[in-house]
PDB file of C-alpha atoms in Angstrom:
ATOM      1  CA  MET A   1      14.151  -3.292   5.298  1.00  0.00           C
ATOM      2  CA  ASN A   2      15.161  -0.824   2.774  1.00  0.00           C
ATOM      3  CA  ASP A   3      13.984  -3.469  -0.113  1.00  0.00           C
ATOM      4  CA  GLU A   4      14.165  -2.020  -3.432  1.00  0.00           C
ATOM      5  CA  ALA A   5      10.319  -3.239  -3.877  1.00  0.00           C
ATOM      6  CA  VAL A   6       9.138  -1.816  -0.844  1.00  0.00           C
ATOM      7  CA  ILE A   7      10.543   1.610  -1.073  1.00  0.00           C
ATOM      8  CA  ARG A   8       9.195   1.579  -4.535  1.00  0.00           C
ATOM      9  CA  ARG A   9       5.221   0.569  -3.590  1.00  0.00           C
ATOM     10  CA  ILE A  10       5.877   2.853  -0.795  1.00  0.00           C
ATOM     11  CA  LEU A  11       6.778   5.975  -2.260  1.00  0.00           C
ATOM     12  CA  THR A  12       4.331   5.349  -5.034  1.00  0.00           C
ATOM     13  CA  ALA A  13       1.394   4.564  -3.266  1.00  0.00           C
ATOM     14  CA  SER A  14       0.986   6.250  -0.613  1.00  0.00           C
ATOM     15  CA  THR A  15      -1.202   9.102  -0.166  1.00  0.00           C
ATOM     16  CA  THR A  16      -0.928  11.396   3.134  1.00  0.00           C
ATOM     17  CA  TRP A  17       2.598  11.025   4.646  1.00  0.00           C
ATOM     18  CA  ALA A  18       3.085  12.355   8.461  1.00  0.00           C
ATOM     19  CA  PHE A  19       5.789  14.093   8.946  1.00  0.00           C
ATOM     20  CA  VAL A  20       7.459  13.764  13.178  1.00  0.00           C
ATOM     21  CA  GLY A  21       8.587  16.345  13.873  1.00  0.00           C
ATOM     22  CA  LEU A  22       7.764  19.356  11.327  1.00  0.00           C
ATOM     23  CA  ARG A  23       7.741  22.558  11.699  1.00  0.00           C
ATOM     24  CA  ASP A  24       7.432  25.356   9.349  1.00  0.00           C
ATOM     25  CA  ASN A  25      11.197  25.544   8.823  1.00  0.00           C
ATOM     26  CA  PRO A  26      12.553  26.404   5.677  1.00  0.00           C
ATOM     27  CA  GLY A  27      16.269  25.067   6.674  1.00  0.00           C
ATOM     28  CA  ARG A  28      15.028  21.730   7.977  1.00  0.00           C
ATOM     29  CA  THR A  29      15.836  18.255   6.164  1.00  0.00           C
ATOM     30  CA  ALA A  30      12.101  17.695   7.147  1.00  0.00           C
ATOM     31  CA  TYR A  31      10.917  20.598   5.461  1.00  0.00           C
ATOM     32  CA  ASP A  32      12.536  19.338   2.659  1.00  0.00           C
ATOM     33  CA  MET A  33      10.828  17.046   2.208  1.00  0.00           C
ATOM     34  CA  ALA A  34       7.779  16.940   2.993  1.00  0.00           C
ATOM     35  CA  SER A  35       7.269  19.930   0.716  1.00  0.00           C
ATOM     36  CA  LEU A  36       8.849  17.403  -2.225  1.00  0.00           C
ATOM     37  CA  LEU A  37       6.775  14.828  -1.354  1.00  0.00           C
ATOM     38  CA  GLN A  38       4.016  17.644  -1.517  1.00  0.00           C
ATOM     39  CA  THR A  39       5.045  19.038  -5.560  1.00  0.00           C
ATOM     40  CA  ARG A  40       4.603  14.556  -5.591  1.00  0.00           C
ATOM     41  CA  GLY A  41       1.084  14.162  -5.225  1.00  0.00           C
ATOM     42  CA  LYS A  42       1.506  13.547  -1.496  1.00  0.00           C
ATOM     43  CA  THR A  43      -0.951  15.079   1.422  1.00  0.00           C
ATOM     44  CA  ILE A  44       1.279  15.696   4.067  1.00  0.00           C
ATOM     45  CA  VAL A  45       0.767  16.041   7.728  1.00  0.00           C
ATOM     46  CA  PRO A  46       2.620  18.024  10.251  1.00  0.00           C
ATOM     47  CA  VAL A  47       3.592  16.922  13.462  1.00  0.00           C
ATOM     48  CA  HIS A  48       4.911  18.945  16.082  1.00  0.00           C
ATOM     49  CA  PRO A  49       3.917  19.517  19.493  1.00  0.00           C
ATOM     50  CA  ASP A  50       4.233  23.115  18.646  1.00  0.00           C
ATOM     51  CA  ALA A  51       1.268  21.799  16.192  1.00  0.00           C
ATOM     52  CA  GLU A  52       1.621  24.446  13.280  1.00  0.00           C
ATOM     53  CA  THR A  53       0.541  24.517  10.191  1.00  0.00           C
ATOM     54  CA  VAL A  54       3.282  23.247   7.707  1.00  0.00           C
ATOM     55  CA  LEU A  55       3.463  23.524   3.848  1.00  0.00           C
ATOM     56  CA  GLY A  56      -0.670  25.253   3.447  1.00  0.00           C
ATOM     57  CA  GLU A  57      -1.546  21.824   6.463  1.00  0.00           C
ATOM     58  CA  PRO A  58      -2.465  21.976   9.195  1.00  0.00           C
ATOM     59  CA  GLY A  59      -0.479  20.823  11.868  1.00  0.00           C
ATOM     60  CA  VAL A  60      -1.046  18.584  14.599  1.00  0.00           C
ATOM     61  CA  ALA A  61       0.671  17.930  17.745  1.00  0.00           C
ATOM     62  CA  SER A  62       0.406  14.218  17.941  1.00  0.00           C
ATOM     63  CA  LEU A  63       0.204  11.061  15.274  1.00  0.00           C
ATOM     64  CA  ALA A  64      -2.228   9.960  17.490  1.00  0.00           C
ATOM     65  CA  GLU A  65      -4.552  13.071  17.212  1.00  0.00           C
ATOM     66  CA  ALA A  66      -3.967  12.552  12.911  1.00  0.00           C
ATOM     67  CA  THR A  67      -7.310  12.665  12.009  1.00  0.00           C
ATOM     68  CA  ALA A  68      -6.607  11.889   8.274  1.00  0.00           C
ATOM     69  CA  PRO A  69      -5.482   7.926   7.527  1.00  0.00           C
ATOM     70  CA  VAL A  70      -2.195   8.709   7.106  1.00  0.00           C
ATOM     71  CA  HIS A  71       0.217   6.044   5.390  1.00  0.00           C
ATOM     72  CA  VAL A  72       3.550   6.927   6.273  1.00  0.00           C
ATOM     73  CA  VAL A  73       4.935   8.246   9.056  1.00  0.00           C
ATOM     74  CA  GLY A  74       8.901  10.253   8.496  1.00  0.00           C
ATOM     75  CA  GLY A  75      10.272  10.106  11.397  1.00  0.00           C
ATOM     76  CA  TYR A  76      11.849  13.297  11.728  1.00  0.00           C
ATOM     77  CA  ARG A  77      13.660  13.077  15.219  1.00  0.00           C
ATOM     78  CA  ARG A  78      16.996  11.987  16.565  1.00  0.00           C
ATOM     79  CA  SER A  79      17.976   8.454  16.813  1.00  0.00           C
ATOM     80  CA  ARG A  80      17.729   8.512  20.383  1.00  0.00           C
ATOM     81  CA  HIS A  81      13.416  10.300  19.800  1.00  0.00           C
ATOM     82  CA  ALA A  82      13.296   7.071  17.348  1.00  0.00           C
ATOM     83  CA  GLY A  83      12.410   4.453  19.614  1.00  0.00           C
ATOM     84  CA  GLN A  84       9.440   6.618  21.250  1.00  0.00           C
ATOM     85  CA  VAL A  85       7.522   7.782  17.280  1.00  0.00           C
ATOM     86  CA  ALA A  86       7.993   3.489  15.853  1.00  0.00           C
ATOM     87  CA  ASP A  87       6.023   3.065  19.069  1.00  0.00           C
ATOM     88  CA  GLU A  88       3.868   5.941  18.181  1.00  0.00           C
ATOM     89  CA  ALA A  89       3.816   4.803  15.071  1.00  0.00           C
ATOM     90  CA  ILE A  90       1.858   1.118  15.707  1.00  0.00           C
ATOM     91  CA  ALA A  91       0.169   2.542  18.079  1.00  0.00           C
ATOM     92  CA  MET A  92      -1.759   5.043  15.509  1.00  0.00           C
ATOM     93  CA  PHE A  93      -1.195   1.827  13.335  1.00  0.00           C
ATOM     94  CA  GLY A  94      -3.100  -0.476  14.952  1.00  0.00           C
ATOM     95  CA  ALA A  95      -5.668   1.548  15.784  1.00  0.00           C
ATOM     96  CA  TYR A  96      -7.117   1.312  12.043  1.00  0.00           C
ATOM     97  CA  GLY A  97      -7.282  -2.473  12.397  1.00  0.00           C
ATOM     98  CA  PRO A  98      -6.878  -4.881   9.734  1.00  0.00           C
ATOM     99  CA  ARG A  99      -4.558  -4.301   7.098  1.00  0.00           C
ATOM    100  CA  ALA A 100      -5.431  -4.084   4.132  1.00  0.00           C
ATOM    101  CA  ASP A 101      -3.978  -5.646   0.123  1.00  0.00           C
ATOM    102  CA  GLY A 102      -1.811  -3.698  -0.832  1.00  0.00           C
ATOM    103  CA  GLU A 103      -2.157  -0.658   1.261  1.00  0.00           C
ATOM    104  CA  VAL A 104       0.237   1.950   2.709  1.00  0.00           C
ATOM    105  CA  ARG A 105       1.666   0.972   6.364  1.00  0.00           C
ATOM    106  CA  ALA A 106       5.695   2.579   6.614  1.00  0.00           C
ATOM    107  CA  LEU A 107       7.587   3.322   9.019  1.00  0.00           C
ATOM    108  CA  TRP A 108      10.223   5.732   7.360  1.00  0.00           C
ATOM    109  CA  PHE A 109      13.199   7.617   9.383  1.00  0.00           C
ATOM    110  CA  PRO A 110      15.458   9.671   7.336  1.00  0.00           C
ATOM    111  CA  LEU A 111      19.383   9.218   6.984  1.00  0.00           C
ATOM    112  CA  GLY A 112      21.467  10.222   9.372  1.00  0.00           C
ATOM    113  CA  VAL A 113      18.373   8.292  12.098  1.00  0.00           C
ATOM    114  CA  ILE A 114      18.936   4.743  12.983  1.00  0.00           C
ATOM    115  CA  ASP A 115      17.612   2.791  15.470  1.00  0.00           C
ATOM    116  CA  GLU A 116      17.745  -1.099  14.854  1.00  0.00           C
ATOM    117  CA  ASP A 117      15.265  -1.905  17.987  1.00  0.00           C
ATOM    118  CA  ALA A 118      12.466   0.710  16.609  1.00  0.00           C
ATOM    119  CA  ALA A 119      12.849  -1.377  13.382  1.00  0.00           C
ATOM    120  CA  ARG A 120      12.586  -4.261  14.383  1.00  0.00           C
ATOM    121  CA  ARG A 121       9.334  -3.845  16.415  1.00  0.00           C
ATOM    122  CA  ALA A 122       8.337  -1.457  14.523  1.00  0.00           C
ATOM    123  CA  ALA A 123       8.100  -4.474  11.168  1.00  0.00           C
ATOM    124  CA  ASP A 124       7.059  -7.028  14.508  1.00  0.00           C
ATOM    125  CA  ALA A 125       4.391  -4.602  13.869  1.00  0.00           C
ATOM    126  CA  GLY A 126       3.356  -5.291  10.398  1.00  0.00           C
ATOM    127  CA  LEU A 127       4.959  -2.381   9.232  1.00  0.00           C
ATOM    128  CA  ASP A 128       6.907  -1.869   6.125  1.00  0.00           C
ATOM    129  CA  VAL A 129       9.519  -0.214   7.028  1.00  0.00           C
ATOM    130  CA  VAL A 130      12.732   1.912   5.947  1.00  0.00           C
ATOM    131  CA  MET A 131      15.100   2.741   7.688  1.00  0.00           C
ATOM    132  CA  ASP A 132      18.584   6.345   6.654  1.00  0.00           C
ATOM    133  CA  ARG A 133      17.091   6.086   3.381  1.00  0.00           C
ATOM    134  CA  CYS A 134      16.466  10.369   2.075  1.00  0.00           C
ATOM    135  CA  PRO A 135      12.204  10.113   0.060  1.00  0.00           C
ATOM    136  CA  ALA A 136      14.647  12.807  -2.312  1.00  0.00           C
ATOM    137  CA  ILE A 137      17.756  10.740  -3.511  1.00  0.00           C
ATOM    138  CA  GLU A 138      15.469   7.139  -3.362  1.00  0.00           C
ATOM    139  CA  TRP A 139      12.775   8.863  -5.535  1.00  0.00           C
ATOM    140  CA  ALA A 140      15.357   9.956  -8.385  1.00  0.00           C
ATOM    141  CA  ARG A 141      17.454   6.653  -8.208  1.00  0.00           C
ATOM    142  CA  LEU A 142      14.097   4.465  -8.732  1.00  0.00           C
ATOM    143  CA  GLY A 143      13.559   7.091 -11.514  1.00  0.00           C
ATOM    144  CA  LEU A 144      10.361   8.102 -10.596  1.00  0.00           C
ATOM    145  CA  PRO A 145       7.813   9.898 -12.632  1.00  0.00           C
ATOM    146  CA  ARG A 146       8.312  13.718 -11.476  1.00  0.00           C
TER     147      ARG A 146
END
């Protein structure tokens, strides 16, 4: 977990990120990260029970409703909800069938979101897991192109 090579691969090889907890609220971290990754060429999928359109992308009420193949699930909810996010990500990725060589299937918990049990379950299910890290900070730290 939090392996530099894995973080680099997630940030560079993924194309679609589902942001659990993303609302159309520019004052929230999830909005900032979704916007940043969108400017880096990523497609975002807002996931929130209200299914709002965010940054021009239509929202879905749950991960199970995402129609585009997702590479990374960003769990932008409080730590107490991390287990639920992990379980939904595991179910969603499991529905995709066997993982292709080099295919990114990851769960990313941002700064301050920590749940070791949830991370372990996701890793045991074959997902790459990043926890308590910021995509923007990692992007800059690794010197990835803007």
